[in-house]
XYZ file of C-alpha atoms in Angstrom:
566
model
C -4.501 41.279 21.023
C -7.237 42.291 18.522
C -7.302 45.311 16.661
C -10.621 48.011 17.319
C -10.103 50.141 14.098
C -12.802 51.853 11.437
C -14.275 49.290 8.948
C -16.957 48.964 6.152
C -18.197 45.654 6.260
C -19.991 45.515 2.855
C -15.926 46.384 1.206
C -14.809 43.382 3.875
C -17.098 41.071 2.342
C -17.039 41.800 -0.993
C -13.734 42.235 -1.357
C -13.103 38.594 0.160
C -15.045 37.412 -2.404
C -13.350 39.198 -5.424
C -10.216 37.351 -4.169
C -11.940 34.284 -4.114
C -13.784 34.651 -6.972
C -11.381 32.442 -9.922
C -11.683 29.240 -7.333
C -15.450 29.385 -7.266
C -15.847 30.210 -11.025
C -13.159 27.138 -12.162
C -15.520 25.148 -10.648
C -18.872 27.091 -12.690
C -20.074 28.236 -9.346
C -22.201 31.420 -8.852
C -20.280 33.356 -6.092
C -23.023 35.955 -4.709
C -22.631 38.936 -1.428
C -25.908 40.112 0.087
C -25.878 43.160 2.778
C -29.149 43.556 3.691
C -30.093 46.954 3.518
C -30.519 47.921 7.243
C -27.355 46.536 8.565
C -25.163 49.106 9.303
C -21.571 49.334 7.276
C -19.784 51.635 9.583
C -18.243 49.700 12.651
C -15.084 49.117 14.311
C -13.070 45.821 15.117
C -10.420 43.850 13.717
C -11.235 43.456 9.802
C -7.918 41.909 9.395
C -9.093 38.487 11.423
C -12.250 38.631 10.479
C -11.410 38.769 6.404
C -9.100 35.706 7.734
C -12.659 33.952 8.973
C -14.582 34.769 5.749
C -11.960 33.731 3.732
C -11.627 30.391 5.173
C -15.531 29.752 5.376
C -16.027 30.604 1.783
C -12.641 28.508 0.533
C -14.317 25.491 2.345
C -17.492 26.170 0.887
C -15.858 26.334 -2.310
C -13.621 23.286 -1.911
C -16.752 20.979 -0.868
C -19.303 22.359 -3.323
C -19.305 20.556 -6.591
C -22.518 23.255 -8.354
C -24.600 25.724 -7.645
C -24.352 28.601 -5.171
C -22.272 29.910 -2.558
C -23.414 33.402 -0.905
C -22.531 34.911 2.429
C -24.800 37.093 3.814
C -24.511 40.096 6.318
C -27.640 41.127 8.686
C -28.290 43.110 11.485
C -30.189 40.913 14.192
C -30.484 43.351 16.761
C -28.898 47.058 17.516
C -28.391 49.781 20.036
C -27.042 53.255 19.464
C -23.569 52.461 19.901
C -23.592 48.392 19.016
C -24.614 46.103 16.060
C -25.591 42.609 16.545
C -24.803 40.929 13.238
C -25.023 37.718 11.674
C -22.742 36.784 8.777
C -23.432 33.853 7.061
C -21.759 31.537 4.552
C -24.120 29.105 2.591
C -23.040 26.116 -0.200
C -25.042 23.762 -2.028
C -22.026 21.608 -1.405
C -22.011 17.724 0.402
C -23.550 18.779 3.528
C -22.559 17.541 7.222
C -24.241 14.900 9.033
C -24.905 15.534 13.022
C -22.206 13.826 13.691
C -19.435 15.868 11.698
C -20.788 18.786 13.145
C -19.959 18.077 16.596
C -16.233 17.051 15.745
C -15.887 20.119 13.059
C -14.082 22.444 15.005
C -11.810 20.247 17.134
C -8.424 20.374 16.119
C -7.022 18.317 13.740
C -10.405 16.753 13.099
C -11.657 15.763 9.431
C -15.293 14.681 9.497
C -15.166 11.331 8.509
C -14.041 9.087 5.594
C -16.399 10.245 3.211
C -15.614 13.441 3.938
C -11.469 12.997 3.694
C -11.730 11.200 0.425
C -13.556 15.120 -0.859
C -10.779 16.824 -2.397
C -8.906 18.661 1.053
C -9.956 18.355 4.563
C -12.594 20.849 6.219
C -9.225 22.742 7.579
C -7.393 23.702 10.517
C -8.586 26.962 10.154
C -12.253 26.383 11.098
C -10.369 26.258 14.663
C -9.032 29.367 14.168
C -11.691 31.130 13.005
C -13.656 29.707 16.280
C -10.937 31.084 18.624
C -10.369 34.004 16.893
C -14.590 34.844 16.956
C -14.672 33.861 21.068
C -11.746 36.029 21.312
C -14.078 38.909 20.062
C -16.600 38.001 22.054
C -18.911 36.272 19.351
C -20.171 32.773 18.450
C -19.342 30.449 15.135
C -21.653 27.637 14.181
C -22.862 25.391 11.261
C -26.426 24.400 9.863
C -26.064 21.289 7.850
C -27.752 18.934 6.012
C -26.129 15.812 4.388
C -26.198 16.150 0.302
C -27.581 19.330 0.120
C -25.407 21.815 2.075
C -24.330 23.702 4.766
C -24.287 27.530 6.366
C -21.907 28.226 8.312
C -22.503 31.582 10.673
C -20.853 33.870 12.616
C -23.241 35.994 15.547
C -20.876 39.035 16.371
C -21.255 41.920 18.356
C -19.625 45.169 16.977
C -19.391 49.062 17.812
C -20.686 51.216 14.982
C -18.506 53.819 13.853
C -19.086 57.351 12.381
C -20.386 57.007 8.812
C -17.644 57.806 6.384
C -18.522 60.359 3.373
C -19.218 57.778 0.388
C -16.244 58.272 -2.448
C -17.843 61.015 -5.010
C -16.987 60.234 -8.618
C -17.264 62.402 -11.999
C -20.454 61.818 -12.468
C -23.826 60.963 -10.034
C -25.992 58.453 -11.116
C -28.880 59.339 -8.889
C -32.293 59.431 -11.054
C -30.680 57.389 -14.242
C -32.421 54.885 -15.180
C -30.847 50.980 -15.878
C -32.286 47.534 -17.732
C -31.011 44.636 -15.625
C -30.287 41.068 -16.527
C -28.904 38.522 -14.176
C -30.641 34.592 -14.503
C -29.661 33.551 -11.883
C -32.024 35.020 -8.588
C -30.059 35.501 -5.700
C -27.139 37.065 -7.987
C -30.089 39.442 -9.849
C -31.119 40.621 -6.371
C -27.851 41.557 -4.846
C -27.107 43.216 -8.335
C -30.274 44.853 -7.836
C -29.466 46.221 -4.245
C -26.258 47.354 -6.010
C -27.268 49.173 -8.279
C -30.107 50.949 -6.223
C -27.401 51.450 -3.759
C -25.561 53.556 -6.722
C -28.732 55.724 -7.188
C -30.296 54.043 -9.500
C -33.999 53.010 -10.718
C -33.591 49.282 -11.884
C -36.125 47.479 -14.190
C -35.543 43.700 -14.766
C -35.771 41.311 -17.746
C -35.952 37.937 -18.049
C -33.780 37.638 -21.720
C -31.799 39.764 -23.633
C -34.508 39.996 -26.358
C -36.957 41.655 -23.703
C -34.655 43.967 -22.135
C -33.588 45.081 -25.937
C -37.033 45.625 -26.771
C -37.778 47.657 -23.038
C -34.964 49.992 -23.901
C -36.393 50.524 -27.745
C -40.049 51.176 -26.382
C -38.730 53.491 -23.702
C -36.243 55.188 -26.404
C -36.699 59.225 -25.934
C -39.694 59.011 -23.966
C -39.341 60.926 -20.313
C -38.504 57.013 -19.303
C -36.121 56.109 -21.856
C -33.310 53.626 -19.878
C -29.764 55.067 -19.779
C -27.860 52.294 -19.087
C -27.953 48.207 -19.130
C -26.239 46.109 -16.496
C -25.760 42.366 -18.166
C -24.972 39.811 -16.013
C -23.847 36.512 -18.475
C -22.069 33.438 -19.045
C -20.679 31.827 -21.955
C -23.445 29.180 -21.499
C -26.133 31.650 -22.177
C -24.377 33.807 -24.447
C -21.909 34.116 -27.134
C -19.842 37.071 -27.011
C -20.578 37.882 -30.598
C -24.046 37.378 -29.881
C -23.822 39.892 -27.525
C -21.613 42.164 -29.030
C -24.343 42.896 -31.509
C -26.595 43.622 -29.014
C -24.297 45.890 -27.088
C -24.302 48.004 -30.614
C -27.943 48.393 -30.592
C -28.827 49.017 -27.332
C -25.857 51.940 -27.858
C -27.455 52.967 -30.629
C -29.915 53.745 -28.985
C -28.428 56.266 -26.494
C -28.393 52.678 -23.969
C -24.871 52.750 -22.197
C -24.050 48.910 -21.158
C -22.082 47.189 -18.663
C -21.368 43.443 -18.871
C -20.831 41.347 -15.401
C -19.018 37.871 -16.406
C -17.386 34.815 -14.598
C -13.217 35.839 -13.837
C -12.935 32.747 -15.784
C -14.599 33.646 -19.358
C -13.021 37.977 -18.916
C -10.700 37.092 -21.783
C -13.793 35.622 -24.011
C -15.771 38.519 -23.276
C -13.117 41.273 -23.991
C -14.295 40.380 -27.588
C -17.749 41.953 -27.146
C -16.811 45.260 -25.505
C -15.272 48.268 -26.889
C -13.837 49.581 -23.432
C -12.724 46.718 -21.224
C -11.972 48.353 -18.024
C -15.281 50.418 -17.434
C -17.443 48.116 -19.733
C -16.748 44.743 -18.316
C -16.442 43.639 -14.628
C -16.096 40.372 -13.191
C -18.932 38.793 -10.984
C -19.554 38.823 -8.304
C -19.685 42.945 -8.275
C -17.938 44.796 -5.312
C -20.359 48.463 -5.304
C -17.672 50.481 -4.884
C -15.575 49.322 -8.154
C -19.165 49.047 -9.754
C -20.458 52.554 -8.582
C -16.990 54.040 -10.157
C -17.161 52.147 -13.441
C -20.700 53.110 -14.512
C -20.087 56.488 -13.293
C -17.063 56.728 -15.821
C -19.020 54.517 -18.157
C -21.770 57.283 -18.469
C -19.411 60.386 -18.447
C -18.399 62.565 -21.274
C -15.474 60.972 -23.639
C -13.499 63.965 -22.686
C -13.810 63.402 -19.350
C -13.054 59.709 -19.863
C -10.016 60.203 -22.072
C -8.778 61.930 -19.104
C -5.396 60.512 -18.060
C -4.347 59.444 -14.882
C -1.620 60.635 -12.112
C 1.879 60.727 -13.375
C 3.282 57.104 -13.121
C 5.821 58.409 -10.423
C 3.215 59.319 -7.858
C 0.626 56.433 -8.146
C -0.029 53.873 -6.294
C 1.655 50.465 -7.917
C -0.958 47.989 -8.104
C 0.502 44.003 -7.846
C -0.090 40.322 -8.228
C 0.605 38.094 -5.000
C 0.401 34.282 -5.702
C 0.924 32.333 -2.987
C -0.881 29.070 -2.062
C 0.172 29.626 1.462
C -2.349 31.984 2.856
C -0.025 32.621 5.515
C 2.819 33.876 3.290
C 0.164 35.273 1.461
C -1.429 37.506 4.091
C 2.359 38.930 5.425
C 3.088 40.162 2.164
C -0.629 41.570 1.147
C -0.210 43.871 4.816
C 3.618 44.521 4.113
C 2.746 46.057 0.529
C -0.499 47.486 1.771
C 0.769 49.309 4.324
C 3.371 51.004 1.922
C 0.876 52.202 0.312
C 1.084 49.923 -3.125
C -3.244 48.066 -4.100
C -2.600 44.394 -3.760
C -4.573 41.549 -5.125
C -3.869 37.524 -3.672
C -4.922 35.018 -4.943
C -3.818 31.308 -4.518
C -2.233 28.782 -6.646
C -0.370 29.498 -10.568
C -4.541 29.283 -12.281
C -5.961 31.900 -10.210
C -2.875 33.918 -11.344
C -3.128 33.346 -14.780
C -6.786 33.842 -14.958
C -5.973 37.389 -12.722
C -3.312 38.845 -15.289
C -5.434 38.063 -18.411
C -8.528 39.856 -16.508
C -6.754 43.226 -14.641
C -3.994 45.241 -15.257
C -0.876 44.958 -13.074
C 2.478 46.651 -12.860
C 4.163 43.485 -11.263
C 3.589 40.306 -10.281
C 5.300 38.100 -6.903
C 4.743 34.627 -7.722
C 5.310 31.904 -5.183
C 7.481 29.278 -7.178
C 6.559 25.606 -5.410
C 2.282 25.011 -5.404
C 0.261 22.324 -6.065
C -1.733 22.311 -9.352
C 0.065 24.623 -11.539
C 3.567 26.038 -9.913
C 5.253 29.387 -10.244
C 7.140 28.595 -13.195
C 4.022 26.770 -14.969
C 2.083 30.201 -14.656
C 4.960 32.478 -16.028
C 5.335 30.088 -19.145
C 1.919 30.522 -19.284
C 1.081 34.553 -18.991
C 3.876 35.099 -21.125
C 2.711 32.571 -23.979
C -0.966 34.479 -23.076
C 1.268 38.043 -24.354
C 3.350 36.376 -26.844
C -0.316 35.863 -28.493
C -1.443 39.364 -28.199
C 1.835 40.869 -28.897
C 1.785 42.724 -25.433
C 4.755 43.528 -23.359
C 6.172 41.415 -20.571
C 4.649 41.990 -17.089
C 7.090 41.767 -14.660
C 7.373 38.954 -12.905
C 9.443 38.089 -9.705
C 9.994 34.800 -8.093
C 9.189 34.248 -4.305
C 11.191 31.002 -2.826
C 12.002 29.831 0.178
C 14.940 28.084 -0.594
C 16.803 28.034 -3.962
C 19.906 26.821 -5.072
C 22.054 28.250 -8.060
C 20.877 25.835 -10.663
C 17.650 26.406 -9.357
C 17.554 30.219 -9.724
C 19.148 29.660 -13.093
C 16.208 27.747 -14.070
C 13.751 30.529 -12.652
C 15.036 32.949 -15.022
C 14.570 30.607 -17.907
C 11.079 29.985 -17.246
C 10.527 34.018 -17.824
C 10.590 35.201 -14.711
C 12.299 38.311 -14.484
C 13.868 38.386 -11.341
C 13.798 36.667 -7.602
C 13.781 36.930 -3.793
C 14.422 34.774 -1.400
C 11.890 34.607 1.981
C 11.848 36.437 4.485
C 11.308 39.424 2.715
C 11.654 42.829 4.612
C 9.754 45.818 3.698
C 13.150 47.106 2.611
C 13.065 44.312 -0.436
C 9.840 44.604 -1.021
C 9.885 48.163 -1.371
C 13.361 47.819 -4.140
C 11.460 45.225 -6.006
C 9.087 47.327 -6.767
C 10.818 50.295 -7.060
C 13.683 48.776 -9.816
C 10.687 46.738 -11.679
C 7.647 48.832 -12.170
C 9.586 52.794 -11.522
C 7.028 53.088 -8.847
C 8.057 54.252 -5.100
C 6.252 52.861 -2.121
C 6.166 54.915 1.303
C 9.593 54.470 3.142
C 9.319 51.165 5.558
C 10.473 51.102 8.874
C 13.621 50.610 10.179
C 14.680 46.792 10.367
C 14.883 45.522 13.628
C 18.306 43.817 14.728
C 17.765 40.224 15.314
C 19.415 39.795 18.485
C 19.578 36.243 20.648
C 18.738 36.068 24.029
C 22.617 36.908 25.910
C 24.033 33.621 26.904
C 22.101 31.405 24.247
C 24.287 29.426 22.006
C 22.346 28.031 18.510
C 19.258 28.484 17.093
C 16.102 28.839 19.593
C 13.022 26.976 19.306
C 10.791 29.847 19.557
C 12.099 33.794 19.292
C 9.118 36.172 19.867
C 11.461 39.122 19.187
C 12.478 37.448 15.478
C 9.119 36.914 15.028
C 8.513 40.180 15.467
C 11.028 41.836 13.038
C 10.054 39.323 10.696
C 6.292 41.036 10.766
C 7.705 44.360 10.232
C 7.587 44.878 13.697
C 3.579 44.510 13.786
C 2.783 42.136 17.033
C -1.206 41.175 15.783
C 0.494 39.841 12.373
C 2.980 38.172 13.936
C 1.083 36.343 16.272
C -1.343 35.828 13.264
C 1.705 34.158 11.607
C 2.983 32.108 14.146
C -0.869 30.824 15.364
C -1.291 29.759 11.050
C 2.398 27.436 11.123
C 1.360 25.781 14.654
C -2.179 24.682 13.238
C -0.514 22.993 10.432
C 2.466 21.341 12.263
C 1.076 18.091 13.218
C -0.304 17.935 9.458
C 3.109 18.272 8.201
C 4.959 15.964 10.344
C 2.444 13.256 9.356
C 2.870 13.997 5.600
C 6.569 13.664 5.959
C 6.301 11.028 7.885
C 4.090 9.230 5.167
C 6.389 10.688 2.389
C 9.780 8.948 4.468
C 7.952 5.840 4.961
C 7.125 5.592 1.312
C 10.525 6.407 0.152
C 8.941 9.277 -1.897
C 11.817 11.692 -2.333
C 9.815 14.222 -4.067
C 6.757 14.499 -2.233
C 9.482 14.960 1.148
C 11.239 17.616 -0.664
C 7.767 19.366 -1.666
C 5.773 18.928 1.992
C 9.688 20.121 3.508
C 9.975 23.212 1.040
C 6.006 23.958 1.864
C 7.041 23.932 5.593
C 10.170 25.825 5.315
C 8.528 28.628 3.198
C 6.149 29.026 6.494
C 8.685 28.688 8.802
C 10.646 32.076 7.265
C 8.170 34.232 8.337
C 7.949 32.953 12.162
C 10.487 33.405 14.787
C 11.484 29.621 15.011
C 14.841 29.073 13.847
C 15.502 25.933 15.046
C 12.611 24.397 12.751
C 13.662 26.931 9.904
C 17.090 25.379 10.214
C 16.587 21.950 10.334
C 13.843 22.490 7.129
C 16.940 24.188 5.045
C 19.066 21.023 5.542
C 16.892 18.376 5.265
C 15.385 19.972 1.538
C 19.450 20.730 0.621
C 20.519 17.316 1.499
C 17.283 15.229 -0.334
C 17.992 17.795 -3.871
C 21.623 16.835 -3.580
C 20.913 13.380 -3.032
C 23.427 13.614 -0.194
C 24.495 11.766 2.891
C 23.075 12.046 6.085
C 19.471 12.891 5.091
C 17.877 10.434 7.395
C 20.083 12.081 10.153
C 18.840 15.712 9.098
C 15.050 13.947 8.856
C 15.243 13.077 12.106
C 16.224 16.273 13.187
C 13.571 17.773 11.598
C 11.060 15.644 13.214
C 12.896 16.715 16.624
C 12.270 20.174 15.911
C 8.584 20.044 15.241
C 8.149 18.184 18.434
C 10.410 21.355 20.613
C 8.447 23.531 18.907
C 4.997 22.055 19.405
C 5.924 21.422 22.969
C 7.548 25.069 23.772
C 4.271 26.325 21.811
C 1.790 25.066 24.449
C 4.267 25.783 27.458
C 4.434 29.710 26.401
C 0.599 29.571 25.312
């Protein structure tokens, strides 16, 4: 059932994008959001599914795109009174699809071909998803391609507009000030541009730093003298002490500045600045953070120095790592709707490269993931404030399935503390509370698991577990549920691959992956047989080609009950 609630699409996309952001800029790719300026940003729908599309049309374009550009796009194509007609669009510069892949894209299971599954990761499950989940609403999903030089992927949606919400008022308005721009690279400079303008403000653009320095100098108290300058850079084009010489004369002359760098080079930058939090921002901007840093950014010191709400009544703001997005999207909505501000990002990198750039009160780090893992990324953000002489974020450890050597070795790593999935709104909201001194809104009341009366074991599939499991919400738990199916046959071939090639540890990692999904579904038959298959290949026990076996069984009951109760 899909949700028909108040949105603003320009936040939707934008904020996708700021999540996305460290995977596109490891990679030294220019992440860019353009709303065109007559598509309406008031409408209602389900943002939660379609921030589920976006974010697996831009991760694809991200995982096939080797340089250049990525932007999605939002436009109105047609409109009534009551209805939008609006095309959102996701381009790359990335390999490109031949006719061929195109037609086979968004079957299920399907991988382009060869050349495409030797790319690192396969065009993803989720494309099927997305295409259901778009029908569902009544739209259409489709792909232009071109082999070696890209692809746009679109979505053609119908939505209801709804009533304009009051824009968020901030200490100061910025309507009539006057800002120098610099941005190389075009499409980013004109969606800064429409940013700014959206703010209030009259823009004038340079071409180098050199230029803009000598605009503001010329302009310097004249009735046109420039009152701020909005610097979009890399470390490519600029030093930071290059620039932080610049920054003192364009404040020297009255010339407030703002600097807009990759997520990935925020640490380099924090050299040039004098005021990290309003003065630099990571690309690619989201207008409303922007619109409330440059309005603190020009305000009085007093009124800048100001402090904020006590610590006991403000919102706690916290790190989910997950490479799972969907472990990572129950525990984003559980924490959201307590009221704490969540940021999720995927994989131990992204979280490293989040705590060095924003300010966090605690951190829920996934422990198994591919690249760098959960205890890789603590040793590594607490070497990061060992260096600076900062004190220890919190961190707590998220695992499916630990054993007591194993949580022993958690703590040693420097995490601070850990939970072991599922985790209730009731945990969550402890964690938080004994770690950071921060209360969340009371959760709900747990619901009982209760079995079906007469049933003896585990069942294959328990909507009513599935639901407590989801806090009781039935959209995210179906959400849940749909995200483990897609992946099932994908898993039972890995394992199979992984049993065939006697490789213990990639079993035990493909197993944990799947057992970490399966604790947030109402399947406890599979979320059985996962526990002791990964217990008996750690021990190096007996029996573990019996429990593989029954592992395998279980993914078949559950794959088969799926499509009979579909």
């Amino acid at each position: 059932m899909l949700d028909n609630i108040p949105f603003n699409l320009r936040d939707l996309l934008q904020d996708t994008l700021t999540i996305l952001a460290p995977a596109a800029h490891a990679k030294q790719l220019e992440l860019v959001s353009l709303v065109y300026r007559d598509t309406p940003l008031a409408l209602s729908g389900d943002p939660l599914r379609l921030r589920q599309i976006l974010t697996n049309l831009v991760s694809n374009a991200i995982k096939f795109t080797r340089e250049g550009t990525i932007v999605a796009r939002a436009m109105l194509e047609d409109e009534t009174e009551e209805h939008a007609q609006l095309r959102i669009s996701v381009q790359d510069t990335g390999i490109g699809l031949s006719s061929q892949d195109v037609r086979a894209l968004f079957q299920a299971f399907s991988q382009a071909d060869n050349s495409l599954s030797r790319q690192p990761g396969g065009t993803g499950l989720g494309l099927v998803i997305s295409k259901r989940l778009i029908e569902q609403m009544g739209g259409e999903i489709g792909v232009d391609s071109t082999p070696g030089e890209g692809s746009e992927f679109w979505i053609s949606l119908k939505l209801p507009k709804a009533r304009e919400d009051k824009e968020e008022s901030f200490n100061i308005p910025l309507g009539g000030l006057r800002a120098a721009v610099l941005e190389h690279h075009d499409l980013a400079r004109q969606a800064l541009e429409h940013q700014l303008e959206d703010c209030g403000l009259q823009t004038t653009v340079f071409n180098n730093l050199e230029n803009l320095l000598n605009g503001v100098t010329a302009a310097h108290e004249t009735p046109s003298a420039i009152d701020l300058a909005v610097l979009g850079v890399t470390a490519l084009e600029i030093s930071p002490e290059r620039l932080r010489q610049h920054i003192w004369d364009l404040e020297n002359l009255n010339c407030k500045v703002m600097v807009l760098c990759p997520t990935t080079e925020h640490a380099l930058f924090q050299l040039a600045v004098h005021d990290v939090y309003t003065q630099l921002q990571a690309k690619p901007a989201c207008t409303r953070k922007l619109q409330k840093a440059l309005s603190e950014l020009i305000a009085p010191r007093a009124i800048r120095a100001d402090i904020g709400p006590p610590l006991s009544s403000r919102a706690p703001r916290v790190l989910c790592v997950d490479d799972n997005p969907a472990n990572l999207l129950l525990v984003q909505t559980l924490l959201e709707d307590m009221g704490a501000e969540v940021v999720a990002v995927e994989g131990g990198y992204a979280a490293v490269n989040a705590v060095q750039q924003e300010a966090f009160d605690l951190v829920l780090m996934d422990v198994q993931m591919p690249g760098m893992d959960g205890r890789q990324a603590t040793e590594a953000i607490r070497a990061w404030e060992a260096e600076r002489n900062q004190s220890s974020l919190p961190i707590v450890a998220l695992t499916a399935h630990a054993m007591a050597n194993e949580k022993r070795s958690l703590l040693q790593s420097g995490m601070d503390d850990y939970l072991t999935k599922p985790i209730s709104e009731r945990q969550l909201a402890q964690v938080v509370l004994k770690w950071t001194g921060l209360a969340l809104r009371n959760p709900a009341p747990e619901r009982q698991n209760e079995a079906p009366e007469g049933h003896v074991g585990p069942l294959v599939l328990d909507h009513e577990e599935g639901l407590r499991l989801a806090a009781g919400k039935a959209d995210l738990a179906a959400d849940m549920l749909a995200m483990l199916l897609a992946s099932l046959a994908a898993d039972r071939e890995a394992i199979r691959v992984a049993r065939a090639n006697q490789d213990i540890q990639a079993l035990i990692e493909r197993i944990h992956r799947l057992h970490g999904a399966t604790r947030y579904c109402g399947v406890p038959q599979l979320r059985t047989a996962c526990q002791r298959a990964e217990t008996l290949l750690k021990q190096n026990a007996a029996h573990t080609e019996e429990a593989l076996d029954d592992l395998d069984k279980a993914i078949i009951r559950l794959e088969s009950e799926a499509r009979v109760t579909a």
